[in-house]
CSV table of C-alpha atoms in Angstrom, one decimal:
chain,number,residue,atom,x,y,z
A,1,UNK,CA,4.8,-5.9,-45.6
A,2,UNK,CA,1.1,-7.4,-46.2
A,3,UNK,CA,-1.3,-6.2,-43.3
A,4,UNK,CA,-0.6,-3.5,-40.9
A,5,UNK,CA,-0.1,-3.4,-37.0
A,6,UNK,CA,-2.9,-2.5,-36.3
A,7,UNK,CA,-4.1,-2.7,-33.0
A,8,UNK,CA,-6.8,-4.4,-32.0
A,9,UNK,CA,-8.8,-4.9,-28.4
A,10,UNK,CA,-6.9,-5.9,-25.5
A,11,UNK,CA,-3.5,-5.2,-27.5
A,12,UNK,CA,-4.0,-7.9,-30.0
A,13,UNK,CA,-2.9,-7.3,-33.2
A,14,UNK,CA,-4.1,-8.1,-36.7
A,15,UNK,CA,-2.4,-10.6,-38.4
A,16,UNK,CA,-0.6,-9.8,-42.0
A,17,UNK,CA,-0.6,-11.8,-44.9
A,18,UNK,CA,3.3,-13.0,-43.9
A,19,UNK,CA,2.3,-14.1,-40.6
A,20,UNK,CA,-0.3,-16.4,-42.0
A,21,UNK,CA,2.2,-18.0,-44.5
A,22,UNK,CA,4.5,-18.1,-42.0
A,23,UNK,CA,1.9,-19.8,-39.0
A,24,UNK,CA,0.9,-22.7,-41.8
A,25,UNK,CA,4.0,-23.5,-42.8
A,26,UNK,CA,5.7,-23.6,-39.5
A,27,UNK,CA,2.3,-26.3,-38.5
A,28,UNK,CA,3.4,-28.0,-41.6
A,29,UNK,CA,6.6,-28.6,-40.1
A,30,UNK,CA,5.8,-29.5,-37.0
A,31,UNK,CA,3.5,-32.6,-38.5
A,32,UNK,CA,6.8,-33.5,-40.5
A,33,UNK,CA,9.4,-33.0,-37.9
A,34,UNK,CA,7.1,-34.6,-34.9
A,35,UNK,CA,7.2,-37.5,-36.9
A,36,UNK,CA,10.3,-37.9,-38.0
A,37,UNK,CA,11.6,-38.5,-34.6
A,38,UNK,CA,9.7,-41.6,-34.5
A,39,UNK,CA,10.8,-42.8,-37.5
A,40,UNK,CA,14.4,-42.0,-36.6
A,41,UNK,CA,14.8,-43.3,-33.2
A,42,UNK,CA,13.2,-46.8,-34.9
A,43,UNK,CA,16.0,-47.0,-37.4
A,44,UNK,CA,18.5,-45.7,-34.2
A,45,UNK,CA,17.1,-48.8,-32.5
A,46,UNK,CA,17.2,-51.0,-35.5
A,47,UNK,CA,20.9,-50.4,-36.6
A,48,UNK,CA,22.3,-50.6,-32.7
A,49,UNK,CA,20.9,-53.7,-32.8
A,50,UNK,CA,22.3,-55.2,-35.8
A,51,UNK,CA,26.0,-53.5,-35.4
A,52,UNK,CA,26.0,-53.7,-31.5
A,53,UNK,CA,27.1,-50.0,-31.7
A,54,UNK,CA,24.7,-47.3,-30.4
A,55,UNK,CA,25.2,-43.9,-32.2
A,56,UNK,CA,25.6,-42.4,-28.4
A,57,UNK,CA,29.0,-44.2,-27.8
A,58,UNK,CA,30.2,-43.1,-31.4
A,59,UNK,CA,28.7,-45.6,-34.1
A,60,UNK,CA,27.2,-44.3,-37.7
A,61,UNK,CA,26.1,-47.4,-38.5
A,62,UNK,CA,22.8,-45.9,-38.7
A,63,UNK,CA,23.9,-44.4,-42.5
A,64,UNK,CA,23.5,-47.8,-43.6
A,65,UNK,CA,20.0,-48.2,-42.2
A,66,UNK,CA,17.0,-47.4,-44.7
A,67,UNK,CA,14.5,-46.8,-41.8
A,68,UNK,CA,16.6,-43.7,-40.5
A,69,UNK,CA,16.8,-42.3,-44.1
A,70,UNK,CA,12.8,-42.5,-43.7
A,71,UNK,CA,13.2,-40.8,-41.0
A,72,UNK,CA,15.8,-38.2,-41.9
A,73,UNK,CA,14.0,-37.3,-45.5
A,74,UNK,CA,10.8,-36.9,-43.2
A,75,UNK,CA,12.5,-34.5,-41.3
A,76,UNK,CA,14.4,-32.5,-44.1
A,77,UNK,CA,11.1,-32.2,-45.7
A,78,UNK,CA,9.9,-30.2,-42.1
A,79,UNK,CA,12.9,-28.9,-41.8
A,80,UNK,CA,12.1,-27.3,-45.0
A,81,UNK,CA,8.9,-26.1,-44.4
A,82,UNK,CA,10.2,-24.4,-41.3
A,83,UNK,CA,12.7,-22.5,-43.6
A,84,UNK,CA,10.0,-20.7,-45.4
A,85,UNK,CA,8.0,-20.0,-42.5
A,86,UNK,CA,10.8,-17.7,-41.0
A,87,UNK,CA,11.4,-16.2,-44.1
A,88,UNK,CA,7.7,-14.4,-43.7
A,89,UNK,CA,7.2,-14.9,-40.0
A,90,UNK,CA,10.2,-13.9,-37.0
A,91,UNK,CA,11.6,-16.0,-35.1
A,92,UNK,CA,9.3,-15.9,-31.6
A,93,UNK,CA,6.2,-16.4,-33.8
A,94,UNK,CA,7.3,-19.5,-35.4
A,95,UNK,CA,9.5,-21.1,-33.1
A,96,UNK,CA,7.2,-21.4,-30.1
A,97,UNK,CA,4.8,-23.4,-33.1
A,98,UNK,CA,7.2,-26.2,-32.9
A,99,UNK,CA,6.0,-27.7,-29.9
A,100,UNK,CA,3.3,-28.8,-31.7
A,101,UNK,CA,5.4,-31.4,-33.2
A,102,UNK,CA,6.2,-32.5,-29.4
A,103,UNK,CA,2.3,-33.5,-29.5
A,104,UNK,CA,2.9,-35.2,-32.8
A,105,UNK,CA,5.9,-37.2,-31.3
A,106,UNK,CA,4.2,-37.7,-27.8
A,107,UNK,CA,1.2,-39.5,-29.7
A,108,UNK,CA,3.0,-41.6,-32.1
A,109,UNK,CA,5.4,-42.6,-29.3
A,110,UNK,CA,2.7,-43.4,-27.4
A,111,UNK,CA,1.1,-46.1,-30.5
A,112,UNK,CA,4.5,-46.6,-32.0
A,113,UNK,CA,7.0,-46.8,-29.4
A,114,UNK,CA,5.1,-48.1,-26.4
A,115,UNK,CA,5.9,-44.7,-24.6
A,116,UNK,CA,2.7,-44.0,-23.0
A,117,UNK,CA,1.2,-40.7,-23.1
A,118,UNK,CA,-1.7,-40.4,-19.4
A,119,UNK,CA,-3.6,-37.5,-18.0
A,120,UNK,CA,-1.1,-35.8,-17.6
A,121,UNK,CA,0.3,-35.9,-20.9
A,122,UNK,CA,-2.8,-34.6,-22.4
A,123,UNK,CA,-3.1,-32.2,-20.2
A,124,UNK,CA,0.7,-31.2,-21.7
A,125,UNK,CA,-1.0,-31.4,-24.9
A,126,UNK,CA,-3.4,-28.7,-24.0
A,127,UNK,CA,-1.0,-26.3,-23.0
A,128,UNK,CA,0.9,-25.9,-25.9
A,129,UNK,CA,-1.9,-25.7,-27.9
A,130,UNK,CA,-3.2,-22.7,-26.0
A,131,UNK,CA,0.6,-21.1,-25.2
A,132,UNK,CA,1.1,-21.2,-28.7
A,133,UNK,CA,-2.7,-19.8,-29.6
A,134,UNK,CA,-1.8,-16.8,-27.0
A,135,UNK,CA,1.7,-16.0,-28.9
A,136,UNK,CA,-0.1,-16.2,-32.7
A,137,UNK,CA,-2.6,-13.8,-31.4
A,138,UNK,CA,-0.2,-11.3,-29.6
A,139,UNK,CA,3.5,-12.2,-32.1
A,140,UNK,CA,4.9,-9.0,-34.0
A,141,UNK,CA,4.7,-8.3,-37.5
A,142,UNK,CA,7.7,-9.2,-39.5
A,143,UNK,CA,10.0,-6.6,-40.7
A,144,UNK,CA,10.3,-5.1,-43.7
A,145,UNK,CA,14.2,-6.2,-45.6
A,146,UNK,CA,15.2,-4.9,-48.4
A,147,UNK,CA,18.8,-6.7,-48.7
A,148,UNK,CA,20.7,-8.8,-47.2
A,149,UNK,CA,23.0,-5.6,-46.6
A,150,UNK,CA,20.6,-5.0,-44.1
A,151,UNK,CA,20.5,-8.2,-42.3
A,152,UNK,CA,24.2,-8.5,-42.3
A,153,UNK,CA,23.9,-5.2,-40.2
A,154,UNK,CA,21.7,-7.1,-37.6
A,155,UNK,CA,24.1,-9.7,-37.1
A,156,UNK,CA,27.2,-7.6,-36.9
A,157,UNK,CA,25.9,-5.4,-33.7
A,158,UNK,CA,28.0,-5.5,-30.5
A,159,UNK,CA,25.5,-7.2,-28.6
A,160,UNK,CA,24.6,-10.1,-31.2
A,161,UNK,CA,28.5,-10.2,-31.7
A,162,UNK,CA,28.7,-11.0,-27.9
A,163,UNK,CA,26.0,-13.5,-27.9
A,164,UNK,CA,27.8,-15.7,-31.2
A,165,UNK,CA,30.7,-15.4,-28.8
A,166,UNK,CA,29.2,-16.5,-25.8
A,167,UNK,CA,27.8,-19.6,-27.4
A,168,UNK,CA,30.9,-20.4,-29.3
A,169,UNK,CA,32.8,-20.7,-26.3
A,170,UNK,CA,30.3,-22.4,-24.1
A,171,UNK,CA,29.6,-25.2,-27.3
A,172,UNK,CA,33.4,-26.0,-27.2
A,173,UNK,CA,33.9,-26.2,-23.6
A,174,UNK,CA,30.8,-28.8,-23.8
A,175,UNK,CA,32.0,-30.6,-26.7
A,176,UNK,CA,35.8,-30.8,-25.9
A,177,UNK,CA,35.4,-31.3,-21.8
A,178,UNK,CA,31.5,-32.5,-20.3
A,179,UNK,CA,31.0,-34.6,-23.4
A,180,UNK,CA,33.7,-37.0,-22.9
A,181,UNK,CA,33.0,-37.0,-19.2
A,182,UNK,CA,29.2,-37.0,-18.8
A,183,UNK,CA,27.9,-37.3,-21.9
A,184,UNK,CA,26.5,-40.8,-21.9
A,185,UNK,CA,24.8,-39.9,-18.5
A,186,UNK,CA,23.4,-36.4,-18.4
A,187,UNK,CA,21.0,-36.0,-21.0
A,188,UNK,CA,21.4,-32.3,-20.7
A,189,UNK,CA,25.3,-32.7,-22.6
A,190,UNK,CA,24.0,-33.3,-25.6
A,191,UNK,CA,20.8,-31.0,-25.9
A,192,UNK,CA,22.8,-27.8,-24.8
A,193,UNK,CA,25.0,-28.4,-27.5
A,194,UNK,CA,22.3,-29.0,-30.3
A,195,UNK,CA,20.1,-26.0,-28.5
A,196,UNK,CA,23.0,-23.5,-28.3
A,197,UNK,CA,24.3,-24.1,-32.2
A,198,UNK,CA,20.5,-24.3,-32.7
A,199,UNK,CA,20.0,-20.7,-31.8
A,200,UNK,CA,22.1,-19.9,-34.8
A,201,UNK,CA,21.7,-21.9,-37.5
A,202,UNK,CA,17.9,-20.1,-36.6
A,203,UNK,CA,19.1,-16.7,-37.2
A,204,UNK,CA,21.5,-17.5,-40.2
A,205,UNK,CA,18.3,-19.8,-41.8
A,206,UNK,CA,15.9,-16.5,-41.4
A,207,UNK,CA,19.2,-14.5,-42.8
A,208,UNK,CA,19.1,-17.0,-45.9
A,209,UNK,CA,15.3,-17.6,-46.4
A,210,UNK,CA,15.1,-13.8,-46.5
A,211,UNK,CA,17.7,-13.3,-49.0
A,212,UNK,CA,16.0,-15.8,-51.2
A,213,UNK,CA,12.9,-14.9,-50.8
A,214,UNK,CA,14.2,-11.4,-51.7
A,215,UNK,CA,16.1,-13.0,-55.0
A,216,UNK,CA,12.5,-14.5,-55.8
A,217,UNK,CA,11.2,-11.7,-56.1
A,218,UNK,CA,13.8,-10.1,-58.5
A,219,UNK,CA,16.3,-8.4,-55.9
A,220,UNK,CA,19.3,-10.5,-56.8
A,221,UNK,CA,20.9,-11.5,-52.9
A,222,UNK,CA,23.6,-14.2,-54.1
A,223,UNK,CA,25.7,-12.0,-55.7
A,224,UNK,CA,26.1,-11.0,-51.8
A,225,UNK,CA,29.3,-12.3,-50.3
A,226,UNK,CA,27.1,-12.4,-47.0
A,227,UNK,CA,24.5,-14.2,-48.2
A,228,UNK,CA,27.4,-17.2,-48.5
A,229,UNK,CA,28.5,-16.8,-45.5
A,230,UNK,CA,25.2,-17.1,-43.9
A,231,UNK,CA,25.0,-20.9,-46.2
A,232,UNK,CA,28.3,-21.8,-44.3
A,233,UNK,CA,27.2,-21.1,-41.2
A,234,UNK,CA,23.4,-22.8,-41.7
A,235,UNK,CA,25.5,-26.1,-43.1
A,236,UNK,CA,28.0,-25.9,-40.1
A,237,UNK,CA,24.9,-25.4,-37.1
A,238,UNK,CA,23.0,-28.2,-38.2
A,239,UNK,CA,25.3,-30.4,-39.2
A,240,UNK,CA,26.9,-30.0,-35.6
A,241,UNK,CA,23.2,-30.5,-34.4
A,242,UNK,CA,22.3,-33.4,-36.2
A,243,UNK,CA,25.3,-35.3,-34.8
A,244,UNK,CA,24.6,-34.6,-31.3
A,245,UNK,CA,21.0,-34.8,-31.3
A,246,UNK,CA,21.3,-38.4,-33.0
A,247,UNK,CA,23.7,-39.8,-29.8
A,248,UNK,CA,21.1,-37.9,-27.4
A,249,UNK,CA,18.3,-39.7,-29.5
A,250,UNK,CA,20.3,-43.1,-28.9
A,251,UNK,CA,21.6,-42.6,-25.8
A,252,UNK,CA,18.2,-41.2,-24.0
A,253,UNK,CA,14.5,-42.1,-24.1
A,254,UNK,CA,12.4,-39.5,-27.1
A,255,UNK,CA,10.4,-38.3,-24.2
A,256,UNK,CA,12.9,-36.9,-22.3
A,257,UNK,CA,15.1,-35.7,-25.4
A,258,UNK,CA,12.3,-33.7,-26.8
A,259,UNK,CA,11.2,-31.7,-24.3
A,260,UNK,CA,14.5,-30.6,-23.2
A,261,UNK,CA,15.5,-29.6,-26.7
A,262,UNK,CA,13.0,-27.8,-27.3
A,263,UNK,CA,12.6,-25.7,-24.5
A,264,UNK,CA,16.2,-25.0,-24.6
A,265,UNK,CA,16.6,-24.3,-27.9
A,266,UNK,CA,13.2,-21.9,-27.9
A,267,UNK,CA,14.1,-20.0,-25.1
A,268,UNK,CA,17.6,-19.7,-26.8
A,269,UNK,CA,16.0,-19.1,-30.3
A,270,UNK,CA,13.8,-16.0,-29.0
A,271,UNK,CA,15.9,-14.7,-27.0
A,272,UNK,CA,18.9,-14.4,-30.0
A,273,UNK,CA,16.0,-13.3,-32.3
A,274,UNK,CA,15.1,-10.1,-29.7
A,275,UNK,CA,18.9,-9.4,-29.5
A,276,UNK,CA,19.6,-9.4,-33.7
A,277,UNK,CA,16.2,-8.5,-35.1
A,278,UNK,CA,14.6,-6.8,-32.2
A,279,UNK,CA,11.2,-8.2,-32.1
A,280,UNK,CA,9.8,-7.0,-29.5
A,281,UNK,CA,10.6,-3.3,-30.6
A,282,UNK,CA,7.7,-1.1,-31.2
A,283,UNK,CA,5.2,-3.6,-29.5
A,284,UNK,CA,3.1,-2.4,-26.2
A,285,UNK,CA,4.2,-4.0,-23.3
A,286,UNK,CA,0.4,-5.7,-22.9
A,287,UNK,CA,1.5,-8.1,-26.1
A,288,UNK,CA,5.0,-8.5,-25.2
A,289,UNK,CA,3.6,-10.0,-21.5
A,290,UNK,CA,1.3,-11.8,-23.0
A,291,UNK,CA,3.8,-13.5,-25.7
A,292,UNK,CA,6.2,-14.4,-22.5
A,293,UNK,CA,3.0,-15.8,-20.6
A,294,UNK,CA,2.4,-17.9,-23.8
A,295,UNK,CA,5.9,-19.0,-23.9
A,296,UNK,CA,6.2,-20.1,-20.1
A,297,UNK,CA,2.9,-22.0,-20.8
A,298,UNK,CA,4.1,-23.4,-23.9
A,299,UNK,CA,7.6,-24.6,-22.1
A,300,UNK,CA,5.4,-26.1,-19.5
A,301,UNK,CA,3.5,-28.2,-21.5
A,302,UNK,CA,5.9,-29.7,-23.2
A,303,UNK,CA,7.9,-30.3,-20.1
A,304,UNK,CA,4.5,-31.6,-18.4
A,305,UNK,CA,3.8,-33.4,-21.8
A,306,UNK,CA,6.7,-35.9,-21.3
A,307,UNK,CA,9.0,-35.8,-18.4
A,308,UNK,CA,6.6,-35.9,-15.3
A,309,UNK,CA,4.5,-38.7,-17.4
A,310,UNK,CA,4.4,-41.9,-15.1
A,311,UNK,CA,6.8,-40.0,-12.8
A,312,UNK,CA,4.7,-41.7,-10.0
A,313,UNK,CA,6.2,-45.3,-11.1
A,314,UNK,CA,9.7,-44.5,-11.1
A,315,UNK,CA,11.9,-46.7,-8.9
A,316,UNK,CA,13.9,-44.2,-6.5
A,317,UNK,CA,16.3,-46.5,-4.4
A,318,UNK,CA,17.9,-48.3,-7.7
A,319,UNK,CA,19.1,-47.2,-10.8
A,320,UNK,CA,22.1,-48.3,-12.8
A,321,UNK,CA,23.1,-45.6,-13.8
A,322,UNK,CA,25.2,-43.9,-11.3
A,323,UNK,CA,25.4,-40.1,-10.9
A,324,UNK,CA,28.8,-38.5,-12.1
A,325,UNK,CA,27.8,-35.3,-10.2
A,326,UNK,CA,26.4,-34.0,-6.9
A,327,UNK,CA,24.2,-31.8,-8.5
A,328,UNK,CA,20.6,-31.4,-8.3
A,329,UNK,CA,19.9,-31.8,-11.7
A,330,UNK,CA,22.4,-34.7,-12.1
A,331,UNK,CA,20.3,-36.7,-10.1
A,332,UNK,CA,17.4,-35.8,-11.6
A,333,UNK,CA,18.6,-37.1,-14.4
A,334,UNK,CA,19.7,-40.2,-13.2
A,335,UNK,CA,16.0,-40.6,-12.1
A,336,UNK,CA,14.6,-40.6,-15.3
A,337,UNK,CA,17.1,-42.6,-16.9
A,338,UNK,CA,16.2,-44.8,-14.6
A,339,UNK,CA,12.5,-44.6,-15.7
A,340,UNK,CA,13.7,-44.8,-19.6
A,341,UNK,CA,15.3,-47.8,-18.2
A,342,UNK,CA,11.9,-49.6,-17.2
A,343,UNK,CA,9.9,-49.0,-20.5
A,344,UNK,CA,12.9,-50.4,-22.8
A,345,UNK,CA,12.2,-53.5,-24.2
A,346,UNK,CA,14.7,-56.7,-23.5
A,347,UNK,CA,16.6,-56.1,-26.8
A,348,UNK,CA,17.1,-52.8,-25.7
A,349,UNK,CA,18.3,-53.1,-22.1
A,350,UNK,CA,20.6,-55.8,-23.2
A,351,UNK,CA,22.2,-52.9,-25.7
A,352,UNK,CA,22.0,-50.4,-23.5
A,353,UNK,CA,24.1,-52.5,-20.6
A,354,UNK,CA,26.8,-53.6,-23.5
A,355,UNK,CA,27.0,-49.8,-24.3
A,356,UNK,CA,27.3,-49.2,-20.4
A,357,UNK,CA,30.4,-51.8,-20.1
């Protein structure tokens, strides 16, 4: 690898060549993606409106809409971007990056959408952008892989095996049991589902973008059996996550979809990155503290960025949307749906009600 590990004062440490490549592309993405969901939740709107079918209660008439295809190229093109970046970066550098695309999404919502970003909102703003300046200063240097061989090692160990197995089970029991149930009215369904397959198609894209990058450089990787399994894997995670996180995109308001997902699917990135590639190893326990304090601030920016926005204005004695649960965080949710309720325009409310009925 480019640049050493050096060092430097306070248990800061020097930044290789990789890390760079990997930092700009990942804020490449994040401009790309941010955007995208924007563009995407117009065409959601747009096509739900002309079919009378939402994509949250099962309708693809979206495919037919040229505003989500915007959208959806927009976001491939990020989606790219963020490829490459975790082929010279790991994982708990450049995933904590993508909540600067939750500023990009929070301000165009805010112009685009009529979902207005306050003070507090900008103060969100700020804390991502210094949580994520704490973990570029403190992230670990990338390993050095020489095959996929190698990698295919990493993802075979008994305690990455237990966390595929762990997620596997818990993805079908939401898919094949809450879904159904409470899918249309917890917004949390939907996003553990895309944050959970998330997790992997992350570790199977690094798997991937290293093997290419390795066959780039004249180490052939795709005559590699693994290296095709990874593919299958990549194709099956983010297909699975494209389909849930378009019904939470149609079913829920972009502010409270966002933050959720990506602090779930961070915190569940990182932490199958430390198990499978074992960031953290080698680092003092100085940088590793300070890359947790950067990620709490980062996952509190975002989550300060959208959901408590206008919290203040939120009706509490009547919302139609009825809790299916007891639970604390059931009615939470109800809450906010109620709020996304208020700041829907007539077209929208008249949908959403159809959709409800």
């Amino acid at each position: 690898m480019e640049g050493g590990m050096g060092a430097g004062v306070g248990g800061e440490q020097e930044l290789s060549a990789d890390n760079v490549r990997g930092i700009v592309l990942a804020l490449i993405s994040s401009g790309f993606i941010g955007g995208s969901f924007i563009i995407k939740k117009k065409g959601l709107r747009r096509a739900a409106a002309a079919s009378g079918i939402g994509a949250g209660v099962g309708g693809h008439s979206y495919l037919l809409e040229p505003l989500w295809w915007v959208g959806m190229i927009t976001m491939i093109v990020g989606e790219i971007a963020n490829f490459v970046a975790y082929a010279f970066a790991p994982a708990v550098l450049v995933t904590p990056l993508g909540a600067l695309s939750i500023i990009v999404s929070a301000v165009l919502a805010h112009f685009i959408l009529n979902e207005k970003l306050h003070a507090l909102g900008v103060l969100g703003c700020v804390l991502c952008i210094t949580g994520s300046m704490v973990i570029v200063v403190h992230a670990p240097q990338e390993q050095e892989i020489t095959s996929v061989k190698e990698i295919w090692k990493l993802a075979t160990q008994p305690s990455f095996l237990l966390y595929v197995a762990t997620v596997i089970v818990m993805v079908s029991v939401l898919m094949f049991h809450f879904s159904p149930l409470w899918g249309q009215s917890n917004v949390l369904i939907y996003t553990a589902i895309c944050s959970l397959m998330g997790s992997l198609s992350v570790m199977s894209v690094k798997a991937l973008g290293t093997s290419l990058k390795l066959t780039f450089e004249g180490t052939n990787q795709l005559v590699y059996p693994e290296t095709w399994f990874f593919v299958l894997v990549v194709a099956t995670c983010v297909l699975t996550q494209l389909n849930y996180l378009n019904k939470a995109l149609d079913t829920f308001n972009t502010a409270i979809v966002s933050p959720i997902y990506y602090v779930m699917f961070t915190t569940l990135t990182i932490l199958a990155s430390i198990i499978m590639f074992k960031d953290w190893s080698g680092q003092s326990i100085g940088s590793i503290t300070s890359e947790i304090c950067g990620l709490i601030v980062v996952l509190s920016g975002t989550i300060l960025l959208h959901v408590t926005k206008d919290y203040e204005r939120i009706p509490q004695s009547r919302s139609i949307y009825a809790p299916l649960s007891p639970s604390l965080t059931t009615r939470l949710t109800g809450e906010l749906l109620d709020h996304v309720e208020d700041t829907r325009t007539d077209e929208e409310k008249v949908l959403r009600r159809q959709e409800m009925f």
